[in-house]
Amino acid sequence: MANLSVLMPVYNASRFLEHAVESILQQSYTDFELIVINDGSTDNSLEILERYSDPRIKLIHNGTNCGIVSSLNCGLNAASGAYIARMDADDYSLPDRFKAQIQFMDLHPDIGVCGTQYRIMDSHKFGGFNTALPCDPDIIACSLLINCCLAHPTVVMRRRVLDQLHSSPYDSNYQYAEDYHLWARLSAITRIANLNQCYLHYRYHDQQISRTKSLEQIWQADRIRLDLLQGMGLDPTAEEWALHLNLCHMRSRGPSEREWTRKIFFQNLLVRRFDQVALMDVLNSVLRG
C-alpha cells in the first residue's frame, strides 16, 4: 500500500499529458500510486495512458464525461494512501515536490493541507513568474475570506482530515470553485500551509477552466466568501456585501470598506474563529492593496 495517492483527472489533455505524467513518475519520492481518471476523453488521451506499464499507475476510465468533481471523488474512493496529492494533466511537478511536502507534513502533524508556490508557463514553454502565496497557516485561514490562496494542483492533504468531512470532499454544488470550497471547509478543522518554494509549473492556456468558465467560477467563489462570513456569525447587508466584494475584486478601498473590515475584526473578537493578529494583518493588507 502506497503512502501517497496522486489524483490526476484527464479530459482531452493529449497535448500536455505525457509531460505531466512523466513529472510524477520521475519524482524523487517513490512511495506513491498515481490514480489517473480518464473522464471520457474523445482525443487520444486514453491511448497515451495505456502505453505506460509502470505498476504505480492505476487507470480509471469513465465511459462518459462526468466532470472534475465526480472524477476527483471517484479517485479518492480508489486511493489507499495516508496522503492525497493533486496533479493536473497540463502541469509539471518538479522532481522533489512530494519529498518536500511529505517531509514538511511529517514534521508538522498539525498541518492537514500543504500547497506550494508555482511558476506560470505558457502553452509551449516555461516562463513567467513565481507566485508569492501566503505560507503561515493563520494568515492563510484569514485570507480565505478574501480569495483562494492555494493552488489546487500543488496540494497534498492528509486522508484522515478529509475523512472528518460530513460529505464528499468535492461538492458539485460549487463546480468550478470546488477546490476553494474544500479549503474553506477544511480550514475549520485543520491548519493549512504553503511551502515557500516553487515545486510546480502551472500551464496557462486557452482551454483551462479559469478562462473558459471564469464568470461561473467568480460567482461560485463569491458564494464561498459569503459562507465563510456567515460561518463567523456575520450576515452582511446588501451594502456590506458589496463592500466586501469591492475588497475581494480590488475595486475600491475607501472609508466604507475600512468600516466593513472593522466590523469583521470586532466580530472575530466575539467568536474567536481566526487568530486576531493574523486577521488584522490580512485586512490591513487588503485595504492597502
PDB file of C-alpha atoms in Angstrom:
ATOM      1  CA  MET A   1       0.000   0.000   0.000  1.00  0.00           C
ATOM      2  CA  ALA A   2       1.470   3.339  -1.072  1.00  0.00           C
ATOM      3  CA  ASN A   3       1.892   6.162   1.435  1.00  0.00           C
ATOM      4  CA  LEU A   4       0.809   8.786  -1.121  1.00  0.00           C
ATOM      5  CA  SER A   5      -2.020   8.677  -3.655  1.00  0.00           C
ATOM      6  CA  VAL A   6      -1.791  11.176  -6.514  1.00  0.00           C
ATOM      7  CA  LEU A   7      -5.064  12.101  -8.220  1.00  0.00           C
ATOM      8  CA  MET A   8      -4.915  13.220 -11.861  1.00  0.00           C
ATOM      9  CA  PRO A   9      -8.207  13.753 -13.739  1.00  0.00           C
ATOM     10  CA  VAL A  10      -7.778  13.733 -17.515  1.00  0.00           C
ATOM     11  CA  TYR A  11     -10.130  15.101 -20.139  1.00  0.00           C
ATOM     12  CA  ASN A  12      -8.874  15.663 -23.688  1.00  0.00           C
ATOM     13  CA  ALA A  13      -5.416  16.515 -22.371  1.00  0.00           C
ATOM     14  CA  SER A  14      -3.275  14.819 -25.004  1.00  0.00           C
ATOM     15  CA  ARG A  15      -1.275  17.983 -25.787  1.00  0.00           C
ATOM     16  CA  PHE A  16       0.417  18.018 -22.388  1.00  0.00           C
ATOM     17  CA  LEU A  17      -0.415  14.666 -20.814  1.00  0.00           C
ATOM     18  CA  GLU A  18       2.902  12.850 -21.264  1.00  0.00           C
ATOM     19  CA  HIS A  19       4.807  15.785 -19.802  1.00  0.00           C
ATOM     20  CA  ALA A  20       2.544  15.792 -16.737  1.00  0.00           C
ATOM     21  CA  VAL A  21       2.653  12.019 -16.178  1.00  0.00           C
ATOM     22  CA  GLU A  22       6.443  11.865 -16.578  1.00  0.00           C
ATOM     23  CA  SER A  23       6.873  14.629 -13.997  1.00  0.00           C
ATOM     24  CA  ILE A  24       5.122  12.366 -11.462  1.00  0.00           C
ATOM     25  CA  LEU A  25       6.876   9.129 -12.405  1.00  0.00           C
ATOM     26  CA  GLN A  26      10.259  10.867 -12.076  1.00  0.00           C
ATOM     27  CA  GLN A  27       9.661  12.135  -8.526  1.00  0.00           C
ATOM     28  CA  SER A  28      12.497  11.577  -6.035  1.00  0.00           C
ATOM     29  CA  TYR A  29       9.829  10.399  -3.560  1.00  0.00           C
ATOM     30  CA  THR A  30       8.747   7.000  -4.846  1.00  0.00           C
ATOM     31  CA  ASP A  31       6.221   5.596  -2.341  1.00  0.00           C
ATOM     32  CA  PHE A  32       3.147   6.654  -4.306  1.00  0.00           C
ATOM     33  CA  GLU A  33       0.376   5.447  -6.577  1.00  0.00           C
ATOM     34  CA  LEU A  34      -0.777   7.594  -9.486  1.00  0.00           C
ATOM     35  CA  ILE A  35      -4.532   7.352  -9.927  1.00  0.00           C
ATOM     36  CA  VAL A  36      -5.451   8.662 -13.362  1.00  0.00           C
ATOM     37  CA  ILE A  37      -9.149   9.193 -14.051  1.00  0.00           C
ATOM     38  CA  ASN A  38      -9.768   9.386 -17.785  1.00  0.00           C
ATOM     39  CA  ASP A  39     -13.019  11.331 -17.837  1.00  0.00           C
ATOM     40  CA  GLY A  40     -14.479  10.206 -21.147  1.00  0.00           C
ATOM     41  CA  SER A  41     -11.779  11.817 -23.299  1.00  0.00           C
ATOM     42  CA  THR A  42     -12.535  11.928 -27.018  1.00  0.00           C
ATOM     43  CA  ASP A  43      -8.955  12.652 -28.122  1.00  0.00           C
ATOM     44  CA  ASN A  44      -6.092  10.145 -27.822  1.00  0.00           C
ATOM     45  CA  SER A  45      -5.542  10.692 -24.057  1.00  0.00           C
ATOM     46  CA  LEU A  46      -6.560   7.111 -23.228  1.00  0.00           C
ATOM     47  CA  GLU A  47      -4.204   5.744 -25.880  1.00  0.00           C
ATOM     48  CA  ILE A  48      -1.324   7.717 -24.344  1.00  0.00           C
ATOM     49  CA  LEU A  49      -2.153   6.476 -20.843  1.00  0.00           C
ATOM     50  CA  GLU A  50      -2.366   2.854 -21.925  1.00  0.00           C
ATOM     51  CA  ARG A  51       1.218   2.968 -23.206  1.00  0.00           C
ATOM     52  CA  TYR A  52       2.511   3.126 -19.627  1.00  0.00           C
ATOM     53  CA  SER A  53       3.390  -0.115 -17.873  1.00  0.00           C
ATOM     54  CA  ASP A  54       4.532   1.432 -14.583  1.00  0.00           C
ATOM     55  CA  PRO A  55       2.793  -0.572 -11.813  1.00  0.00           C
ATOM     56  CA  ARG A  56       2.294   2.595  -9.765  1.00  0.00           C
ATOM     57  CA  ILE A  57      -0.299   3.828 -12.281  1.00  0.00           C
ATOM     58  CA  LYS A  58      -3.945   2.961 -11.626  1.00  0.00           C
ATOM     59  CA  LEU A  59      -6.133   3.895 -14.582  1.00  0.00           C
ATOM     60  CA  ILE A  60      -9.834   4.533 -14.112  1.00  0.00           C
ATOM     61  CA  HIS A  61     -11.883   5.076 -17.254  1.00  0.00           C
ATOM     62  CA  ASN A  62     -15.181   6.971 -17.160  1.00  0.00           C
ATOM     63  CA  GLY A  63     -17.243   5.880 -20.137  1.00  0.00           C
ATOM     64  CA  THR A  64     -18.691   9.384 -20.444  1.00  0.00           C
ATOM     65  CA  ASN A  65     -17.539  12.812 -19.344  1.00  0.00           C
ATOM     66  CA  CYS A  66     -18.658  13.152 -15.703  1.00  0.00           C
ATOM     67  CA  GLY A  67     -16.756  16.327 -14.804  1.00  0.00           C
ATOM     68  CA  ILE A  68     -13.840  17.036 -12.493  1.00  0.00           C
ATOM     69  CA  VAL A  69     -15.850  16.915  -9.243  1.00  0.00           C
ATOM     70  CA  SER A  70     -17.157  13.416  -9.880  1.00  0.00           C
ATOM     71  CA  SER A  71     -13.763  12.270 -11.177  1.00  0.00           C
ATOM     72  CA  LEU A  72     -11.904  13.529  -8.102  1.00  0.00           C
ATOM     73  CA  ASN A  73     -14.350  11.894  -5.694  1.00  0.00           C
ATOM     74  CA  CYS A  74     -14.036   8.674  -7.707  1.00  0.00           C
ATOM     75  CA  GLY A  75     -10.251   8.891  -7.436  1.00  0.00           C
ATOM     76  CA  LEU A  76     -10.474   9.460  -3.690  1.00  0.00           C
ATOM     77  CA  ASN A  77     -12.600   6.344  -3.320  1.00  0.00           C
ATOM     78  CA  ALA A  78      -9.884   4.340  -5.087  1.00  0.00           C
ATOM     79  CA  ALA A  79      -6.990   5.885  -3.147  1.00  0.00           C
ATOM     80  CA  SER A  80      -5.155   3.898  -0.476  1.00  0.00           C
ATOM     81  CA  GLY A  81      -2.589   6.449   0.703  1.00  0.00           C
ATOM     82  CA  ALA A  82      -2.408   8.244   4.035  1.00  0.00           C
ATOM     83  CA  TYR A  83      -1.624  11.322   1.963  1.00  0.00           C
ATOM     84  CA  ILE A  84      -3.562  12.560  -1.087  1.00  0.00           C
ATOM     85  CA  ALA A  85      -1.860  14.741  -3.699  1.00  0.00           C
ATOM     86  CA  ARG A  86      -3.386  16.596  -6.616  1.00  0.00           C
ATOM     87  CA  MET A  87      -1.967  16.974 -10.082  1.00  0.00           C
ATOM     88  CA  ASP A  88      -3.452  18.333 -13.293  1.00  0.00           C
ATOM     89  CA  ALA A  89      -2.866  16.787 -16.697  1.00  0.00           C
ATOM     90  CA  ASP A  90      -1.471  20.002 -18.166  1.00  0.00           C
ATOM     91  CA  ASP A  91       1.017  20.962 -15.423  1.00  0.00           C
ATOM     92  CA  TYR A  92       4.512  19.829 -14.423  1.00  0.00           C
ATOM     93  CA  SER A  93       5.660  18.846 -10.914  1.00  0.00           C
ATOM     94  CA  LEU A  94       9.309  19.446 -10.095  1.00  0.00           C
ATOM     95  CA  PRO A  95      11.266  16.306  -9.054  1.00  0.00           C
ATOM     96  CA  ASP A  96      11.434  16.990  -5.300  1.00  0.00           C
ATOM     97  CA  ARG A  97       7.863  18.193  -4.876  1.00  0.00           C
ATOM     98  CA  PHE A  98       6.439  15.201  -2.992  1.00  0.00           C
ATOM     99  CA  LYS A  99       9.632  14.673  -0.986  1.00  0.00           C
ATOM    100  CA  ALA A 100       9.478  18.256   0.298  1.00  0.00           C
ATOM    101  CA  GLN A 101       5.763  18.188   1.086  1.00  0.00           C
ATOM    102  CA  ILE A 102       5.767  14.814   2.841  1.00  0.00           C
ATOM    103  CA  GLN A 103       8.831  15.773   4.906  1.00  0.00           C
ATOM    104  CA  PHE A 104       7.157  19.036   5.928  1.00  0.00           C
ATOM    105  CA  MET A 105       3.896  17.363   6.905  1.00  0.00           C
ATOM    106  CA  ASP A 106       5.671  14.583   8.795  1.00  0.00           C
ATOM    107  CA  LEU A 107       7.430  17.293  10.807  1.00  0.00           C
ATOM    108  CA  HIS A 108       4.211  19.283  11.327  1.00  0.00           C
ATOM    109  CA  PRO A 109       1.412  16.873  12.296  1.00  0.00           C
ATOM    110  CA  ASP A 110      -0.982  19.784  12.844  1.00  0.00           C
ATOM    111  CA  ILE A 111      -0.881  20.647   9.130  1.00  0.00           C
ATOM    112  CA  GLY A 112      -3.640  18.855   7.234  1.00  0.00           C
ATOM    113  CA  VAL A 113      -3.158  20.531   3.844  1.00  0.00           C
ATOM    114  CA  CYS A 114       0.110  21.668   2.266  1.00  0.00           C
ATOM    115  CA  GLY A 115       0.458  23.564  -1.002  1.00  0.00           C
ATOM    116  CA  THR A 116       3.478  25.157  -2.648  1.00  0.00           C
ATOM    117  CA  GLN A 117       4.394  28.143  -4.747  1.00  0.00           C
ATOM    118  CA  TYR A 118       4.171  27.658  -8.500  1.00  0.00           C
ATOM    119  CA  ARG A 119       5.554  29.156 -11.673  1.00  0.00           C
ATOM    120  CA  ILE A 120       3.409  30.215 -14.608  1.00  0.00           C
ATOM    121  CA  MET A 121       4.273  28.799 -18.005  1.00  0.00           C
ATOM    122  CA  ASP A 122       2.516  29.268 -21.322  1.00  0.00           C
ATOM    123  CA  SER A 123       1.253  26.535 -23.630  1.00  0.00           C
ATOM    124  CA  HIS A 124       4.673  25.747 -25.068  1.00  0.00           C
ATOM    125  CA  LYS A 125       7.454  26.682 -22.660  1.00  0.00           C
ATOM    126  CA  PHE A 126       8.466  27.524 -19.112  1.00  0.00           C
ATOM    127  CA  GLY A 127       8.457  31.185 -18.247  1.00  0.00           C
ATOM    128  CA  GLY A 128       6.572  33.837 -16.360  1.00  0.00           C
ATOM    129  CA  PHE A 129       6.989  34.347 -12.644  1.00  0.00           C
ATOM    130  CA  ASN A 130       6.827  32.585  -9.292  1.00  0.00           C
ATOM    131  CA  THR A 131       3.831  33.176  -7.039  1.00  0.00           C
ATOM    132  CA  ALA A 132       4.058  34.617  -3.528  1.00  0.00           C
ATOM    133  CA  LEU A 133       1.207  32.783  -1.827  1.00  0.00           C
ATOM    134  CA  PRO A 134       0.969  33.124   1.970  1.00  0.00           C
ATOM    135  CA  CYS A 135       2.680  30.340   3.924  1.00  0.00           C
ATOM    136  CA  ASP A 136       1.636  30.933   7.539  1.00  0.00           C
ATOM    137  CA  PRO A 137      -1.439  28.835   8.496  1.00  0.00           C
ATOM    138  CA  ASP A 138      -3.094  31.658  10.442  1.00  0.00           C
ATOM    139  CA  ILE A 139      -2.655  34.075   7.536  1.00  0.00           C
ATOM    140  CA  ILE A 140      -3.998  31.508   5.065  1.00  0.00           C
ATOM    141  CA  ALA A 141      -7.114  30.853   7.182  1.00  0.00           C
ATOM    142  CA  CYS A 142      -7.913  34.575   7.262  1.00  0.00           C
ATOM    143  CA  SER A 143      -7.009  35.137   3.621  1.00  0.00           C
ATOM    144  CA  LEU A 144      -9.662  32.648   2.539  1.00  0.00           C
ATOM    145  CA  LEU A 145     -12.237  35.295   3.496  1.00  0.00           C
ATOM    146  CA  ILE A 146     -10.899  37.283   0.544  1.00  0.00           C
ATOM    147  CA  ASN A 147      -9.522  34.823  -2.006  1.00  0.00           C
ATOM    148  CA  CYS A 148      -8.384  31.288  -2.711  1.00  0.00           C
ATOM    149  CA  CYS A 149      -4.726  31.309  -1.687  1.00  0.00           C
ATOM    150  CA  LEU A 150      -3.825  27.701  -2.520  1.00  0.00           C
ATOM    151  CA  ALA A 151      -3.143  26.273  -5.968  1.00  0.00           C
ATOM    152  CA  HIS A 152      -5.099  23.036  -6.287  1.00  0.00           C
ATOM    153  CA  PRO A 153      -2.517  21.078  -8.355  1.00  0.00           C
ATOM    154  CA  THR A 154       0.210  21.821  -5.778  1.00  0.00           C
ATOM    155  CA  VAL A 155      -1.640  20.404  -2.785  1.00  0.00           C
ATOM    156  CA  VAL A 156      -1.012  17.374  -0.561  1.00  0.00           C
ATOM    157  CA  MET A 157      -3.699  16.511   2.019  1.00  0.00           C
ATOM    158  CA  ARG A 158      -3.983  14.047   4.894  1.00  0.00           C
ATOM    159  CA  ARG A 159      -6.604  11.395   4.238  1.00  0.00           C
ATOM    160  CA  ARG A 160      -7.641  11.330   7.899  1.00  0.00           C
ATOM    161  CA  VAL A 161      -8.543  15.031   7.664  1.00  0.00           C
ATOM    162  CA  LEU A 162     -10.656  14.517   4.550  1.00  0.00           C
ATOM    163  CA  ASP A 163     -12.432  11.684   6.349  1.00  0.00           C
ATOM    164  CA  GLN A 164     -13.613  14.164   9.011  1.00  0.00           C
ATOM    165  CA  LEU A 165     -15.818  15.947   6.473  1.00  0.00           C
ATOM    166  CA  HIS A 166     -19.516  15.101   6.658  1.00  0.00           C
ATOM    167  CA  SER A 167     -19.980  14.890   2.887  1.00  0.00           C
ATOM    168  CA  SER A 168     -17.878  14.242  -0.208  1.00  0.00           C
ATOM    169  CA  PRO A 169     -14.731  16.396  -0.233  1.00  0.00           C
ATOM    170  CA  TYR A 170     -15.515  17.803  -3.666  1.00  0.00           C
ATOM    171  CA  ASP A 171     -19.025  19.289  -3.912  1.00  0.00           C
ATOM    172  CA  SER A 172     -20.765  19.573  -7.288  1.00  0.00           C
ATOM    173  CA  ASN A 173     -22.820  22.481  -5.913  1.00  0.00           C
ATOM    174  CA  TYR A 174     -19.611  24.526  -6.086  1.00  0.00           C
ATOM    175  CA  GLN A 175     -18.473  23.390  -9.512  1.00  0.00           C
ATOM    176  CA  TYR A 176     -15.541  25.386 -10.971  1.00  0.00           C
ATOM    177  CA  ALA A 177     -14.564  26.512  -7.447  1.00  0.00           C
ATOM    178  CA  GLU A 178     -14.702  23.090  -5.770  1.00  0.00           C
ATOM    179  CA  ASP A 179     -11.129  23.447  -4.519  1.00  0.00           C
ATOM    180  CA  TYR A 180     -11.763  26.815  -2.832  1.00  0.00           C
ATOM    181  CA  HIS A 181     -14.869  25.330  -1.203  1.00  0.00           C
ATOM    182  CA  LEU A 182     -12.814  22.403   0.084  1.00  0.00           C
ATOM    183  CA  TRP A 183     -10.167  24.686   1.626  1.00  0.00           C
ATOM    184  CA  ALA A 184     -12.901  26.759   3.266  1.00  0.00           C
ATOM    185  CA  ARG A 185     -14.386  23.644   4.871  1.00  0.00           C
ATOM    186  CA  LEU A 186     -11.042  22.153   5.868  1.00  0.00           C
ATOM    187  CA  SER A 187      -9.841  25.439   7.411  1.00  0.00           C
ATOM    188  CA  ALA A 188     -12.415  24.902  10.167  1.00  0.00           C
ATOM    189  CA  ILE A 189     -10.951  21.525  11.177  1.00  0.00           C
ATOM    190  CA  THR A 190      -7.230  21.658  10.351  1.00  0.00           C
ATOM    191  CA  ARG A 191      -4.339  24.006   9.636  1.00  0.00           C
ATOM    192  CA  ILE A 192      -3.319  24.784   6.070  1.00  0.00           C
ATOM    193  CA  ALA A 193       0.154  25.824   4.911  1.00  0.00           C
ATOM    194  CA  ASN A 194       2.042  26.632   1.721  1.00  0.00           C
ATOM    195  CA  LEU A 195       5.720  25.928   1.258  1.00  0.00           C
ATOM    196  CA  ASN A 196       7.773  28.969   0.339  1.00  0.00           C
ATOM    197  CA  GLN A 197       9.479  27.194  -2.553  1.00  0.00           C
ATOM    198  CA  CYS A 198       8.162  26.632  -6.073  1.00  0.00           C
ATOM    199  CA  TYR A 199       7.504  22.959  -6.838  1.00  0.00           C
ATOM    200  CA  LEU A 200       5.091  23.123  -9.769  1.00  0.00           C
ATOM    201  CA  HIS A 201       4.976  24.738 -13.197  1.00  0.00           C
ATOM    202  CA  TYR A 202       1.400  25.770 -13.908  1.00  0.00           C
ATOM    203  CA  ARG A 203       0.451  25.841 -17.571  1.00  0.00           C
ATOM    204  CA  TYR A 204      -1.585  28.828 -18.734  1.00  0.00           C
ATOM    205  CA  HIS A 205      -3.596  28.134 -21.886  1.00  0.00           C
ATOM    206  CA  ASP A 206      -6.923  28.996 -23.512  1.00  0.00           C
ATOM    207  CA  GLN A 207      -8.730  25.734 -22.630  1.00  0.00           C
ATOM    208  CA  GLN A 208      -8.367  25.810 -18.827  1.00  0.00           C
ATOM    209  CA  ILE A 209     -11.453  26.241 -16.679  1.00  0.00           C
ATOM    210  CA  SER A 210     -10.286  29.519 -15.149  1.00  0.00           C
ATOM    211  CA  ARG A 211     -10.574  31.012 -18.643  1.00  0.00           C
ATOM    212  CA  THR A 212     -13.466  29.108 -20.229  1.00  0.00           C
ATOM    213  CA  LYS A 213     -15.686  29.246 -17.113  1.00  0.00           C
ATOM    214  CA  SER A 214     -14.384  32.424 -15.488  1.00  0.00           C
ATOM    215  CA  LEU A 215     -17.770  34.040 -14.778  1.00  0.00           C
ATOM    216  CA  GLU A 216     -19.193  30.877 -13.202  1.00  0.00           C
ATOM    217  CA  GLN A 217     -16.007  30.454 -11.177  1.00  0.00           C
ATOM    218  CA  ILE A 218     -16.199  34.010  -9.820  1.00  0.00           C
ATOM    219  CA  TRP A 219     -19.863  33.546  -8.880  1.00  0.00           C
ATOM    220  CA  GLN A 220     -19.106  30.328  -7.007  1.00  0.00           C
ATOM    221  CA  ALA A 221     -16.108  31.897  -5.265  1.00  0.00           C
ATOM    222  CA  ASP A 222     -18.323  34.746  -4.055  1.00  0.00           C
ATOM    223  CA  ARG A 223     -20.717  32.163  -2.578  1.00  0.00           C
ATOM    224  CA  ILE A 224     -17.804  30.638  -0.657  1.00  0.00           C
ATOM    225  CA  ARG A 225     -16.738  34.036   0.700  1.00  0.00           C
ATOM    226  CA  LEU A 226     -20.271  34.579   1.950  1.00  0.00           C
ATOM    227  CA  ASP A 227     -20.295  31.093   3.520  1.00  0.00           C
ATOM    228  CA  LEU A 228     -17.125  31.965   5.434  1.00  0.00           C
ATOM    229  CA  LEU A 229     -18.526  35.282   6.682  1.00  0.00           C
ATOM    230  CA  GLN A 230     -21.724  33.598   7.820  1.00  0.00           C
ATOM    231  CA  GLY A 231     -19.617  30.915   9.491  1.00  0.00           C
ATOM    232  CA  MET A 232     -18.207  33.570  11.803  1.00  0.00           C
ATOM    233  CA  GLY A 233     -21.681  34.919  12.583  1.00  0.00           C
ATOM    234  CA  LEU A 234     -21.805  37.760  10.072  1.00  0.00           C
ATOM    235  CA  ASP A 235     -24.840  38.158   7.823  1.00  0.00           C
ATOM    236  CA  PRO A 236     -23.892  41.168   5.695  1.00  0.00           C
ATOM    237  CA  THR A 237     -26.481  43.566   4.353  1.00  0.00           C
ATOM    238  CA  ALA A 238     -26.550  44.113   0.597  1.00  0.00           C
ATOM    239  CA  GLU A 239     -24.420  47.217   1.075  1.00  0.00           C
ATOM    240  CA  GLU A 240     -21.899  45.409   3.286  1.00  0.00           C
ATOM    241  CA  TRP A 241     -21.698  42.514   0.846  1.00  0.00           C
ATOM    242  CA  ALA A 242     -20.943  44.954  -1.966  1.00  0.00           C
ATOM    243  CA  LEU A 243     -18.160  46.458   0.151  1.00  0.00           C
ATOM    244  CA  HIS A 244     -16.692  43.019   0.796  1.00  0.00           C
ATOM    245  CA  LEU A 245     -16.705  42.193  -2.908  1.00  0.00           C
ATOM    246  CA  ASN A 246     -15.042  45.537  -3.610  1.00  0.00           C
ATOM    247  CA  LEU A 247     -12.142  44.341  -1.474  1.00  0.00           C
ATOM    248  CA  CYS A 248     -12.087  40.826  -2.921  1.00  0.00           C
ATOM    249  CA  HIS A 249     -12.077  42.072  -6.507  1.00  0.00           C
ATOM    250  CA  MET A 250      -9.870  45.108  -5.786  1.00  0.00           C
ATOM    251  CA  ARG A 251     -12.465  47.630  -6.949  1.00  0.00           C
ATOM    252  CA  SER A 252     -12.396  50.103  -4.075  1.00  0.00           C
ATOM    253  CA  ARG A 253     -10.659  50.591  -0.708  1.00  0.00           C
ATOM    254  CA  GLY A 254     -12.311  53.695   0.719  1.00  0.00           C
ATOM    255  CA  PRO A 255     -13.672  54.651   4.158  1.00  0.00           C
ATOM    256  CA  SER A 256     -16.749  52.470   3.764  1.00  0.00           C
ATOM    257  CA  GLU A 257     -14.646  49.376   3.048  1.00  0.00           C
ATOM    258  CA  ARG A 258     -12.452  50.207   6.028  1.00  0.00           C
ATOM    259  CA  GLU A 259     -15.505  50.402   8.275  1.00  0.00           C
ATOM    260  CA  TRP A 260     -16.629  46.999   6.997  1.00  0.00           C
ATOM    261  CA  THR A 261     -13.258  45.441   7.879  1.00  0.00           C
ATOM    262  CA  ARG A 262     -13.613  46.876  11.386  1.00  0.00           C
ATOM    263  CA  LYS A 263     -16.922  45.023  11.713  1.00  0.00           C
ATOM    264  CA  ILE A 264     -15.233  41.767  10.659  1.00  0.00           C
ATOM    265  CA  PHE A 265     -12.414  42.396  13.121  1.00  0.00           C
ATOM    266  CA  PHE A 266     -14.705  43.059  16.098  1.00  0.00           C
ATOM    267  CA  GLN A 267     -16.978  40.133  15.235  1.00  0.00           C
ATOM    268  CA  ASN A 268     -13.937  37.880  15.413  1.00  0.00           C
ATOM    269  CA  LEU A 269     -13.229  39.185  18.909  1.00  0.00           C
ATOM    270  CA  LEU A 270     -16.568  37.667  19.892  1.00  0.00           C
ATOM    271  CA  VAL A 271     -16.373  34.318  18.093  1.00  0.00           C
ATOM    272  CA  ARG A 272     -12.572  33.752  18.004  1.00  0.00           C
ATOM    273  CA  ARG A 273     -12.785  31.998  14.642  1.00  0.00           C
ATOM    274  CA  PHE A 274      -9.448  33.392  13.408  1.00  0.00           C
ATOM    275  CA  ASP A 275      -6.200  34.471  15.012  1.00  0.00           C
ATOM    276  CA  GLN A 276      -6.813  38.149  15.737  1.00  0.00           C
ATOM    277  CA  VAL A 277      -3.338  39.423  14.829  1.00  0.00           C
ATOM    278  CA  ALA A 278      -3.351  37.476  11.557  1.00  0.00           C
ATOM    279  CA  LEU A 279      -6.828  38.777  10.712  1.00  0.00           C
ATOM    280  CA  MET A 280      -5.723  42.353  11.318  1.00  0.00           C
ATOM    281  CA  ASP A 281      -2.680  41.827   9.078  1.00  0.00           C
ATOM    282  CA  VAL A 282      -4.789  40.361   6.264  1.00  0.00           C
ATOM    283  CA  LEU A 283      -7.483  43.046   6.416  1.00  0.00           C
ATOM    284  CA  ASN A 284      -4.935  45.859   6.544  1.00  0.00           C
ATOM    285  CA  SER A 285      -3.080  44.332   3.617  1.00  0.00           C
ATOM    286  CA  VAL A 286      -6.290  44.187   1.568  1.00  0.00           C
ATOM    287  CA  LEU A 287      -7.065  47.808   2.391  1.00  0.00           C
ATOM    288  CA  ARG A 288      -3.584  48.867   1.252  1.00  0.00           C
ATOM    289  CA  GLY A 289      -3.955  46.885  -1.962  1.00  0.00           C
TER     290      GLY A 289
END
